[in-house]
CSV table of C-alpha atoms in Angstrom, one decimal:
chain,number,residue,atom,x,y,z
O,1,MET,CA,61.2,106.5,-10.0
O,2,ASN,CA,62.8,104.7,-13.0
O,3,ALA,CA,59.9,104.2,-15.4
O,4,GLY,CA,56.7,105.9,-16.6
O,5,TYR,CA,53.2,104.7,-16.6
O,6,LEU,CA,53.0,101.0,-17.9
O,7,GLY,CA,56.8,101.3,-18.5
O,8,LEU,CA,56.3,103.9,-21.2
O,9,PRO,CA,57.4,107.6,-21.4
O,10,THR,CA,55.0,109.5,-19.4
O,11,VAL,CA,54.3,113.3,-19.0
O,12,VAL,CA,53.8,114.5,-15.5
O,13,ASN,CA,52.4,118.0,-15.4
O,14,ASN,CA,50.9,120.1,-12.5
O,15,VAL,CA,47.2,120.7,-12.2
O,16,GLU,CA,47.5,124.2,-13.7
O,17,SER,CA,48.9,122.7,-17.0
O,18,PHE,CA,46.1,120.2,-17.1
O,19,VAL,CA,43.5,122.9,-16.6
O,20,ALA,CA,45.1,125.0,-19.4
O,21,ALA,CA,45.1,122.0,-21.7
O,22,ALA,CA,41.5,121.2,-21.0
O,23,MET,CA,40.5,124.8,-21.5
O,24,ILE,CA,42.3,124.8,-24.9
O,25,MET,CA,40.5,121.7,-25.9
O,26,GLU,CA,37.1,123.3,-25.0
O,27,GLN,CA,37.7,126.9,-26.2
O,28,GLY,CA,40.3,126.5,-28.9
O,29,ALA,CA,43.8,127.7,-29.4
O,30,ASP,CA,42.8,131.2,-30.6
O,31,TRP,CA,41.0,131.8,-27.4
O,32,PHE,CA,44.1,130.8,-25.4
O,33,LEU,CA,46.4,132.9,-27.6
O,34,SER,CA,44.2,136.0,-27.2
O,35,ARG,CA,45.5,136.5,-23.7
O,36,GLY,CA,49.0,137.1,-22.5
O,37,THR,CA,51.9,138.4,-24.6
O,38,GLU,CA,53.2,137.3,-27.9
O,39,THR,CA,55.9,135.1,-26.3
O,40,SER,CA,54.1,134.3,-23.0
O,41,THR,CA,50.6,133.3,-24.0
O,42,GLY,CA,47.7,132.5,-21.7
O,43,THR,CA,47.4,133.2,-18.0
O,44,LYS,CA,49.2,132.4,-14.8
O,45,LEU,CA,47.9,131.4,-11.4
O,46,LEU,CA,49.6,133.4,-8.6
O,47,SER,CA,49.6,132.3,-5.0
O,48,ILE,CA,49.7,135.8,-3.4
O,49,SER,CA,50.7,135.9,0.3
O,50,GLY,CA,52.3,138.2,2.8
O,51,ASP,CA,51.5,141.9,3.6
O,52,CYS,CA,48.3,142.5,1.6
O,53,ALA,CA,44.6,142.9,2.5
O,54,LYS,CA,43.4,140.1,0.2
O,55,PRO,CA,45.9,137.2,-0.1
O,56,GLY,CA,44.8,134.2,-2.2
O,57,VAL,CA,45.1,132.6,-5.6
O,58,TYR,CA,44.7,135.0,-8.5
O,59,GLU,CA,44.7,134.4,-12.2
O,60,TYR,CA,46.4,137.0,-14.4
O,61,PRO,CA,47.3,137.1,-18.1
O,62,PHE,CA,51.1,137.0,-18.7
O,63,GLY,CA,52.4,140.5,-19.2
O,64,THR,CA,50.6,141.9,-16.1
O,65,SER,CA,52.8,144.3,-14.1
O,66,ILE,CA,53.7,143.7,-10.5
O,67,ARG,CA,52.3,147.1,-9.6
O,68,LYS,CA,48.9,146.1,-10.9
O,69,ILE,CA,48.9,142.9,-8.9
O,70,LEU,CA,50.0,144.7,-5.8
O,71,GLU,CA,47.1,147.2,-6.2
O,72,ASP,CA,44.5,144.5,-6.8
O,73,CYS,CA,45.4,142.5,-3.7
O,74,GLY,CA,45.5,145.5,-1.4
O,75,ALA,CA,49.2,145.8,-0.8
O,76,ASP,CA,49.3,149.3,0.6
O,77,ASP,CA,52.9,149.8,1.6
O,78,PRO,CA,55.0,147.2,-0.3
O,79,GLN,CA,58.8,147.3,0.1
O,80,MET,CA,59.7,144.2,-1.8
O,81,VAL,CA,58.1,141.2,-3.6
O,82,GLN,CA,59.8,137.8,-3.8
O,83,VAL,CA,58.5,136.2,-7.0
O,84,ALA,CA,58.8,132.5,-7.6
O,85,GLY,CA,60.0,131.5,-4.1
O,86,ALA,CA,63.3,131.6,-2.3
O,87,ALA,CA,65.2,130.7,-5.5
O,88,GLY,CA,63.2,133.3,-7.5
O,89,THR,CA,63.5,137.0,-8.2
O,90,MET,CA,63.5,139.8,-5.5
O,91,ILE,CA,61.8,142.8,-6.8
O,92,GLY,CA,62.1,146.3,-5.3
O,93,GLU,CA,60.0,149.3,-5.7
O,94,THR,CA,61.9,150.6,-8.7
O,95,ASP,CA,61.1,147.4,-10.6
O,96,PHE,CA,57.3,147.2,-9.8
O,97,ASP,CA,56.5,148.0,-13.5
O,98,ARG,CA,58.2,144.8,-14.6
O,99,CYS,CA,55.8,142.1,-15.8
O,100,ILE,CA,55.0,138.5,-15.0
O,101,SER,CA,56.2,136.6,-18.1
O,102,PHE,CA,58.8,134.1,-19.3
O,103,ASP,CA,60.8,137.0,-20.8
O,104,ASP,CA,60.7,139.3,-17.8
O,105,VAL,CA,59.9,138.0,-14.3
O,106,ALA,CA,59.4,134.2,-14.7
O,107,THR,CA,57.4,132.5,-11.9
O,108,GLY,CA,56.0,129.2,-10.9
O,109,GLY,CA,53.3,131.1,-9.1
O,110,SER,CA,54.7,132.1,-5.7
O,111,PHE,CA,54.3,135.8,-4.9
O,112,MET,CA,55.3,136.9,-1.4
O,113,ILE,CA,54.8,140.6,-0.4
O,114,PHE,CA,56.8,142.3,2.3
O,115,ASP,CA,55.8,145.8,3.4
O,116,ARG,CA,58.0,148.5,4.9
O,117,SER,CA,57.6,147.2,8.4
O,118,ARG,CA,59.7,144.2,7.5
O,119,ASP,CA,63.4,143.9,8.1
O,120,LEU,CA,64.9,143.0,4.7
O,121,PRO,CA,68.2,141.7,6.1
O,122,GLU,CA,66.3,139.3,8.3
O,123,ILE,CA,64.3,138.0,5.3
O,124,ILE,CA,67.4,137.6,3.1
O,125,GLY,CA,69.2,135.9,6.0
O,126,ASN,CA,66.2,133.4,6.2
O,127,PHE,CA,66.6,132.6,2.5
O,128,ILE,CA,70.3,132.1,2.9
O,129,ALA,CA,69.7,129.8,5.9
O,130,PHE,CA,67.1,127.9,3.9
O,131,PHE,CA,69.6,127.0,1.2
O,132,VAL,CA,72.3,126.0,3.7
O,133,HIS,CA,69.8,123.5,4.9
O,134,GLU,CA,68.5,122.5,1.5
O,135,SER,CA,71.9,121.9,-0.1
O,136,CYS,CA,72.5,118.1,-0.5
O,137,GLY,CA,76.3,118.6,-0.3
O,138,PHE,CA,77.1,116.8,-3.5
O,139,CYS,CA,79.0,119.6,-5.3
O,140,THR,CA,81.6,121.9,-4.0
O,141,PRO,CA,80.1,125.3,-4.9
O,142,CYS,CA,76.7,124.7,-3.4
O,143,ARG,CA,77.9,122.7,-0.4
O,144,VAL,CA,80.5,125.2,0.7
O,145,GLY,CA,79.1,128.3,-1.0
O,146,THR,CA,75.8,128.3,0.8
O,147,SER,CA,77.6,128.3,4.2
O,148,LEU,CA,80.2,130.8,3.1
O,149,LEU,CA,77.4,133.2,2.1
O,150,GLN,CA,75.8,132.7,5.5
O,151,LYS,CA,79.1,133.5,7.3
O,152,ARG,CA,79.6,136.7,5.3
O,153,PHE,CA,76.0,137.8,5.7
O,154,ASP,CA,76.1,137.2,9.5
O,155,LYS,CA,79.3,139.3,9.6
O,156,LEU,CA,77.3,142.1,7.8
O,157,LEU,CA,74.4,141.8,10.2
O,158,SER,CA,76.7,142.0,13.2
O,159,GLY,CA,78.1,145.3,11.8
O,160,ARG,CA,81.6,144.0,11.1
O,161,ALA,CA,81.6,143.9,7.3
O,162,SER,CA,83.5,146.0,4.8
O,163,ARG,CA,83.1,146.6,1.1
O,164,LEU,CA,85.3,143.7,0.4
O,165,ASP,CA,82.7,141.4,2.0
O,166,LEU,CA,80.0,142.6,-0.4
O,167,GLU,CA,82.4,141.9,-3.3
O,168,LYS,CA,83.2,138.5,-1.9
O,169,MET,CA,79.5,137.6,-1.5
O,170,GLN,CA,78.9,138.8,-5.1
O,171,GLN,CA,81.8,136.6,-6.3
O,172,ILE,CA,80.8,133.5,-4.3
O,173,GLY,CA,77.2,133.9,-5.5
O,174,THR,CA,78.2,134.3,-9.1
O,175,LEU,CA,80.4,131.2,-8.9
O,176,MET,CA,77.6,129.2,-7.4
O,177,LYS,CA,75.3,130.3,-10.3
O,178,VAL,CA,77.6,129.1,-13.0
O,179,THR,CA,79.4,126.0,-11.6
O,180,SER,CA,76.8,124.3,-9.4
O,181,HIS,CA,75.8,120.8,-10.4
O,182,CYS,CA,72.0,121.4,-10.3
O,183,GLY,CA,69.5,124.2,-10.3
O,184,LEU,CA,69.3,124.4,-6.5
O,185,GLY,CA,72.9,125.6,-6.2
O,186,ALA,CA,72.5,127.8,-9.3
O,187,THR,CA,69.6,129.7,-7.8
O,188,ALA,CA,70.4,129.5,-4.1
O,189,PRO,CA,72.3,132.9,-4.2
O,190,ASN,CA,69.5,134.7,-6.2
O,191,ALA,CA,67.9,136.5,-3.2
O,192,LEU,CA,71.2,137.7,-2.0
O,193,LEU,CA,72.5,138.8,-5.5
O,194,ASP,CA,69.2,140.5,-6.3
O,195,SER,CA,69.3,142.4,-3.0
O,196,LEU,CA,72.9,143.5,-3.5
O,197,LYS,CA,71.7,144.9,-6.9
O,198,ASN,CA,68.3,146.3,-5.9
O,199,PHE,CA,68.9,147.5,-2.3
O,200,PRO,CA,72.5,148.7,-2.3
O,201,SER,CA,71.9,151.3,0.4
O,202,MET,CA,70.7,148.6,2.8
O,203,TYR,CA,74.2,147.1,2.6
O,204,GLU,CA,76.1,150.4,2.5
O,205,ASP,CA,74.5,151.6,5.7
O,206,ARG,CA,75.6,148.5,7.5
O,207,LEU,CA,79.3,148.5,6.6
O,208,ALA,CA,81.8,149.0,9.4
O,209,SER,CA,84.3,150.5,7.0
O,210,THR,CA,85.3,150.5,3.4
O,211,GLN,CA,88.6,148.8,4.3
O,212,PHE,CA,89.3,145.2,5.2
O,213,GLU,CA,87.6,143.8,8.4
O,214,PRO,CA,88.7,140.4,9.7
O,215,ALA,CA,86.2,137.5,9.8
O,216,PHE,CA,86.7,137.0,13.5
O,217,ILE,CA,86.7,139.2,16.6
O,218,LEU,CA,90.2,139.1,18.1
O,219,GLU,CA,89.0,139.2,21.8
O,220,ASP,CA,86.5,136.4,21.2
O,221,ALA,CA,89.0,134.3,19.3
O,222,LEU,CA,91.5,134.5,22.1
O,223,GLN,CA,89.0,133.7,24.8
O,224,GLU,CA,89.3,129.9,24.7
O,225,ALA,CA,93.0,130.1,25.0
O,226,ARG,CA,92.8,132.6,27.8
O,227,THR,CA,90.4,130.4,29.7
O,228,LEU,CA,92.6,127.4,29.3
O,229,ALA,CA,95.7,129.4,30.4
O,230,ASP,CA,93.9,130.8,33.4
O,231,SER,CA,92.6,127.4,34.6
O,232,GLY,CA,96.1,126.0,34.0
O,233,ALA,CA,97.7,128.7,36.1
O,234,LYS,CA,95.4,128.2,39.0
O,235,SER,CA,95.8,124.4,39.2
E,1,MET,CA,95.7,110.0,-29.7
E,2,ASN,CA,96.4,107.5,-32.5
E,3,LEU,CA,93.3,107.3,-34.7
E,4,LYS,CA,94.0,103.7,-35.7
E,5,ALA,CA,94.1,102.7,-32.1
E,6,ALA,CA,90.9,104.5,-31.4
E,7,ALA,CA,89.2,102.8,-34.4
E,8,ARG,CA,90.3,99.4,-33.0
E,9,LEU,CA,88.7,100.2,-29.7
E,10,GLY,CA,85.4,100.7,-31.6
E,11,GLY,CA,83.1,103.7,-31.9
E,12,ARG,CA,82.9,106.4,-34.5
E,13,ILE,CA,85.6,109.0,-34.5
E,14,GLY,CA,84.7,112.6,-34.3
E,15,HIS,CA,86.5,115.9,-33.7
E,16,PHE,CA,86.0,118.7,-31.3
E,17,SER,CA,88.3,121.5,-30.0
E,18,ILE,CA,89.6,122.7,-26.6
E,19,ASP,CA,91.0,126.2,-26.6
E,20,GLY,CA,91.2,126.1,-30.4
E,21,VAL,CA,93.1,122.8,-30.5
E,22,ARG,CA,91.4,120.1,-32.6
E,23,LEU,CA,91.1,116.8,-30.8
E,24,PRO,CA,89.7,113.4,-31.8
E,25,PHE,CA,87.1,111.6,-29.7
E,26,ARG,CA,85.3,108.3,-29.9
E,27,GLU,CA,81.5,108.3,-29.8
E,28,GLY,CA,80.3,108.3,-26.2
E,29,GLN,CA,83.5,109.7,-24.8
E,30,THR,CA,83.3,112.6,-22.4
E,31,ILE,CA,85.3,115.9,-23.0
E,32,MET,CA,87.6,114.9,-20.1
E,33,ALA,CA,88.2,111.4,-21.3
E,34,ALA,CA,89.1,112.6,-24.8
E,35,ALA,CA,91.2,115.4,-23.5
E,36,MET,CA,93.1,113.0,-21.2
E,37,GLU,CA,93.8,110.6,-24.1
E,38,ALA,CA,95.1,113.5,-26.2
E,39,GLY,CA,97.3,114.7,-23.4
E,40,VAL,CA,95.4,117.9,-22.8
E,41,TYR,CA,95.2,118.7,-19.1
E,42,ILE,CA,91.9,119.9,-17.6
E,43,PRO,CA,92.1,120.3,-13.8
E,44,HIS,CA,90.1,117.8,-11.8
E,45,LEU,CA,90.0,116.0,-8.5
E,46,CYS,CA,87.0,113.7,-8.4
E,47,TYR,CA,87.7,112.3,-11.9
E,48,ASN,CA,89.6,109.1,-12.4
E,49,PRO,CA,89.2,107.3,-15.7
E,50,GLU,CA,88.9,103.9,-14.0
E,51,PHE,CA,85.6,104.8,-12.3
E,52,THR,CA,82.2,106.2,-13.2
E,53,PRO,CA,82.4,110.0,-13.5
E,54,HIS,CA,81.0,111.8,-10.6
E,55,GLY,CA,81.0,115.6,-11.5
E,56,SER,CA,81.0,116.8,-7.9
E,57,CYS,CA,84.2,118.7,-7.4
E,58,ARG,CA,83.4,121.0,-10.4
E,59,LEU,CA,87.1,121.8,-11.0
E,60,CYS,CA,86.9,120.5,-14.6
E,61,VAL,CA,84.4,123.3,-15.4
E,62,VAL,CA,84.7,124.3,-19.0
E,63,ARG,CA,82.7,126.6,-21.2
E,64,SER,CA,80.9,125.7,-24.4
E,65,ASN,CA,78.1,127.5,-26.3
E,66,GLY,CA,78.0,130.1,-23.5
E,67,ARG,CA,77.4,127.5,-20.8
E,68,HIS,CA,79.5,126.2,-18.0
E,69,LEU,CA,79.8,122.4,-18.1
E,70,ALA,CA,81.6,119.7,-16.2
E,71,ALA,CA,84.1,118.2,-18.7
E,72,CYS,CA,84.0,114.8,-16.9
E,73,THR,CA,80.3,114.3,-17.4
E,74,THR,CA,79.6,116.0,-20.7
E,75,PRO,CA,80.0,113.9,-23.8
E,76,ALA,CA,82.2,115.3,-26.6
E,77,ALA,CA,80.3,116.1,-29.7
E,78,GLU,CA,81.3,116.8,-33.3
E,79,GLY,CA,82.4,120.3,-33.8
E,80,LEU,CA,82.0,121.3,-30.2
E,81,GLU,CA,84.1,124.3,-29.3
E,82,VAL,CA,85.3,124.1,-25.6
E,83,GLU,CA,87.1,126.7,-23.6
E,84,SER,CA,89.2,125.5,-20.7
E,85,HIS,CA,92.3,127.4,-20.0
E,86,THR,CA,90.8,130.9,-19.9
E,87,ASP,CA,91.4,133.6,-17.3
E,88,GLU,CA,87.7,133.4,-16.2
E,89,LEU,CA,87.7,129.6,-15.8
E,90,GLN,CA,91.1,129.5,-14.0
E,91,GLU,CA,89.8,132.2,-11.6
E,92,GLN,CA,86.7,130.1,-11.0
E,93,ARG,CA,88.8,127.0,-10.4
E,94,ARG,CA,90.9,128.9,-7.9
E,95,GLU,CA,87.7,129.9,-6.0
E,96,LEU,CA,86.4,126.3,-6.0
E,97,LEU,CA,89.8,125.2,-4.7
E,98,GLN,CA,89.7,127.8,-2.0
E,99,MET,CA,86.3,126.5,-1.0
E,100,LEU,CA,87.8,123.0,-0.5
E,101,PHE,CA,90.8,124.3,1.4
E,102,VAL,CA,88.7,126.3,3.9
E,103,GLU,CA,86.0,123.6,4.3
E,104,GLY,CA,88.4,121.1,5.8
E,105,ASN,CA,91.7,121.4,7.7
E,106,HIS,CA,94.5,121.3,5.1
E,107,VAL,CA,97.8,122.1,6.6
E,108,CYS,CA,100.2,121.3,3.7
E,109,PRO,CA,103.5,122.0,5.6
E,110,ALA,CA,102.6,119.4,8.3
E,111,CYS,CA,101.0,116.8,5.9
E,112,GLU,CA,102.9,113.7,4.9
E,113,LYS,CA,101.2,113.8,1.5
E,114,SER,CA,102.7,117.2,0.6
E,115,GLY,CA,104.3,117.1,-2.8
E,116,ALA,CA,102.3,114.0,-3.8
E,117,CYS,CA,98.8,115.6,-3.1
E,118,GLN,CA,96.5,116.3,-6.0
E,119,LEU,CA,94.6,119.0,-4.2
E,120,GLN,CA,97.9,120.8,-3.5
E,121,ALA,CA,99.2,120.2,-7.0
E,122,VAL,CA,96.0,121.4,-8.7
E,123,ALA,CA,96.0,124.5,-6.5
E,124,TYR,CA,99.6,125.3,-7.6
E,125,TYR,CA,98.6,124.6,-11.2
E,126,CYS,CA,95.7,127.0,-11.0
E,127,GLY,CA,97.7,129.7,-9.3
E,128,MET,CA,95.9,129.6,-6.0
E,129,LEU,CA,97.8,131.6,-3.3
E,130,ALA,CA,96.3,132.0,0.2
E,131,PRO,CA,92.7,131.2,0.7
E,132,GLU,CA,90.7,134.4,1.0
E,133,LEU,CA,87.5,132.8,2.2
E,134,THR,CA,86.4,132.3,5.8
E,135,TYR,CA,87.9,129.2,7.3
E,136,PHE,CA,85.4,126.6,8.8
E,137,TYR,CA,87.9,125.0,11.1
E,138,PRO,CA,85.7,121.9,11.5
E,139,GLN,CA,86.2,119.5,14.3
E,140,ARG,CA,87.2,116.2,12.6
E,141,THR,CA,88.9,113.1,13.8
E,142,VAL,CA,91.6,110.7,12.7
E,143,ASP,CA,91.0,106.9,12.4
E,144,ALA,CA,94.2,105.1,13.1
E,145,SER,CA,92.5,101.8,14.1
E,146,HIS,CA,93.5,99.8,11.0
E,147,PRO,CA,97.0,98.3,11.1
E,148,ASP,CA,97.8,99.2,7.4
E,149,ILE,CA,95.7,102.2,6.5
E,150,ALA,CA,94.9,105.5,8.3
E,151,ILE,CA,92.2,108.0,7.6
E,152,ASP,CA,92.5,111.7,8.4
E,153,TYR,CA,89.0,113.1,8.0
E,154,ASN,CA,90.4,116.6,8.2
E,155,ARG,CA,91.7,116.2,4.6
E,156,CYS,CA,88.6,114.6,3.0
E,157,ILE,CA,87.2,116.6,0.1
E,158,LEU,CA,84.2,114.3,-0.5
E,159,CYS,CA,85.3,113.3,-4.1
E,160,GLU,CA,83.9,109.8,-3.4
E,161,LEU,CA,86.8,108.2,-5.3
E,162,CYS,CA,87.3,105.7,-2.4
E,163,VAL,CA,83.5,105.1,-2.3
E,164,ARG,CA,83.5,104.3,-6.0
E,165,ALA,CA,86.8,102.3,-6.0
E,166,SER,CA,85.5,100.1,-3.1
E,167,ARG,CA,82.3,99.4,-4.9
E,168,GLU,CA,83.4,99.2,-8.5
E,169,ALA,CA,86.9,97.8,-8.3
E,170,ASP,CA,87.1,95.9,-5.0
E,171,GLY,CA,83.6,94.6,-5.0
E,172,LYS,CA,83.2,95.8,-1.4
E,173,ASN,CA,81.3,98.7,0.1
E,174,VAL,CA,83.7,100.1,2.7
E,175,PHE,CA,82.9,103.8,2.3
E,176,SER,CA,79.9,106.0,1.9
E,177,ILE,CA,78.9,109.6,2.4
E,178,ALA,CA,76.7,110.2,5.4
E,179,ASP,CA,74.5,113.3,6.2
E,180,ARG,CA,74.0,116.1,3.8
E,181,GLY,CA,74.8,119.7,2.9
E,182,ILE,CA,77.8,121.2,4.7
E,183,HIS,CA,77.5,118.3,7.2
E,184,ALA,CA,78.1,115.6,4.5
E,185,HIS,CA,81.1,113.4,5.6
E,186,LEU,CA,82.8,110.2,4.7
E,187,GLN,CA,81.9,107.3,6.8
E,188,ILE,CA,83.1,103.7,7.2
E,189,ASN,CA,80.6,101.0,6.7
E,190,SER,CA,81.5,98.8,9.6
E,191,SER,CA,79.7,97.9,12.9
E,192,THR,CA,81.7,100.4,14.9
E,193,GLY,CA,82.4,102.9,12.1
E,194,LYS,CA,86.1,102.2,12.6
E,195,LEU,CA,88.3,101.2,9.7
E,196,ARG,CA,89.8,98.2,11.5
E,197,ASP,CA,86.3,96.6,11.6
E,198,SER,CA,85.7,97.1,7.9
E,199,ASP,CA,86.6,94.8,5.0
E,200,LEU,CA,89.3,97.2,3.7
E,201,GLU,CA,92.7,95.7,2.9
E,202,VAL,CA,95.9,97.6,2.0
E,203,THR,CA,95.9,95.9,-1.4
E,204,ASP,CA,92.4,97.3,-2.2
E,205,LYS,CA,92.1,99.9,-4.9
E,206,ALA,CA,90.1,102.1,-2.5
E,207,ALA,CA,93.2,102.5,-0.4
E,208,HIS,CA,95.2,104.0,-3.3
E,209,VAL,CA,92.9,106.5,-5.0
E,210,CYS,CA,92.6,109.3,-2.5
E,211,PRO,CA,93.6,112.6,-4.2
E,212,THR,CA,94.5,114.1,-0.8
E,213,GLY,CA,96.2,112.8,2.3
E,214,ALA,CA,92.8,111.6,3.8
E,215,ILE,CA,93.4,107.9,3.1
E,216,LEU,CA,97.1,106.9,3.6
E,217,PRO,CA,98.7,103.5,3.5
E,218,ARG,CA,100.7,103.3,6.7
E,219,ASN,CA,104.4,102.7,7.3
E,220,LEU,CA,105.6,104.3,4.1
E,221,GLY,CA,104.8,107.9,4.6
E,222,TYR,CA,108.3,109.3,4.0
E,223,ASN,CA,109.8,106.6,1.8
E,224,ILE,CA,110.0,109.2,-0.9
E,225,PRO,CA,111.5,112.3,0.8
E,226,ILE,CA,110.0,115.8,0.4
E,227,GLY,CA,111.6,117.4,-2.6
E,228,LYS,CA,111.6,114.2,-4.6
E,229,ARG,CA,107.9,113.6,-4.8
E,230,PRO,CA,105.9,113.7,-8.1
E,231,TYR,CA,104.7,117.3,-7.9
E,232,ASP,CA,108.0,118.5,-6.5
E,233,GLN,CA,109.5,117.5,-9.9
E,234,LYS,CA,106.8,118.6,-12.4
E,235,PRO,CA,103.4,120.3,-12.4
E,236,ILE,CA,100.3,118.1,-12.3
E,237,SER,CA,99.6,118.8,-16.0
E,238,LEU,CA,102.8,116.8,-16.8
E,239,ALA,CA,103.1,114.5,-13.8
E,240,GLY,CA,99.5,113.2,-14.0
E,241,ASP,CA,97.1,112.2,-11.2
E,242,VAL,CA,98.0,110.9,-7.7
E,243,ALA,CA,96.4,107.5,-8.5
E,244,ASP,CA,99.0,107.0,-11.3
E,245,HIS,CA,101.8,107.3,-8.8
E,246,GLU,CA,100.4,105.3,-6.0
E,247,GLU,CA,101.7,102.0,-7.3
E,248,SER,CA,105.3,103.0,-7.0
E,249,SER,CA,105.1,104.8,-3.6
């Protein structure tokens, strides 16, 4: 799209913004300002899904804690909440008192709840795979970084990672955040970086050692050459 | 640069700084263009002043006002304070270079472009030693179908300089990028996908802008012996880009 309505600058907002604007017209600005926090005024529609008794669309004033939201929707045993989608913020139990607002946990409305029956590494692996697929390939850090994170993460899941791999994932993710061309690459490593920070024991428990571990399995890497050598010897 | 010369070229003159050194710029110039004119080197691969800036390799990442920016696509502005040659940025450039090295198959000792390769030269300049990242070892091919020009896809870093040169300078459309994400790759716009069936000629600009050894004019590979090549003599910050040396090779 190269031009707005009738060739003029045009604002395109989502329905939530139009509803807020209409309500302000009807009820007045003071009414709107009376809810939320000083810097995040008004309310936010949250699309709550996942492991809770009552999923659905909820409206909350900005400044509401994650704990309150979890209680209201009947999340009995929450392990983690992914706020604002795959590129958003991963919140663990120790941060459930943080609040939905522009200054704290910003969100476009997605609120995914995962209880303790869920395998966190599998979820994080899914987010990583999602961004490998979503990267357009234009810039180096996002194109290569998304796949590099996936390789390292797979190494961790297969029980062959060392502390160096955690440091490398941190380093690659940080590089993607600051040097990517667009917001996709800049937010693609968020779930991984948040999980490294918020769930360190999950990673520590899976390390093969604290020393260096190679990226490949020697026996597997030699297999192709051995097969070729064997078939050559027989003929 | 000479301010009188700049004034003749038109545009208001302003000043900004890179690593504390005050530089002039003409209104509308990017940080990279102004730096290049002033002889201040900012590492880059996908930038060539003859073509529309692309901003994809990200090697020219600089910092200003607490933000990381691509110098080749960010306009210079009056009073702008830019950091470029800091430990943090050089470290990040090394990481980006490592990404490019492990993504393709870059075997410098066996490459005929060694010593005249911008990827290699920038890596030396930034102090990259061995790649510490996981190699991809992609399966890529070589297209030797054209009598005068060869393409080794193993060495392509997707800078799109050939794409831009073919469109902007040659008035052709020989190259494009196909697919997306980690599967993005250079493709030839011809009925067979082979170079021989394209409009590319050895006199085309697009045949002489590749910063790596991916696109090579044939039959002159070792005319300049190893040891006497541009980056064997001087670092890239002094020797300039590959494209500047192509004419004489």
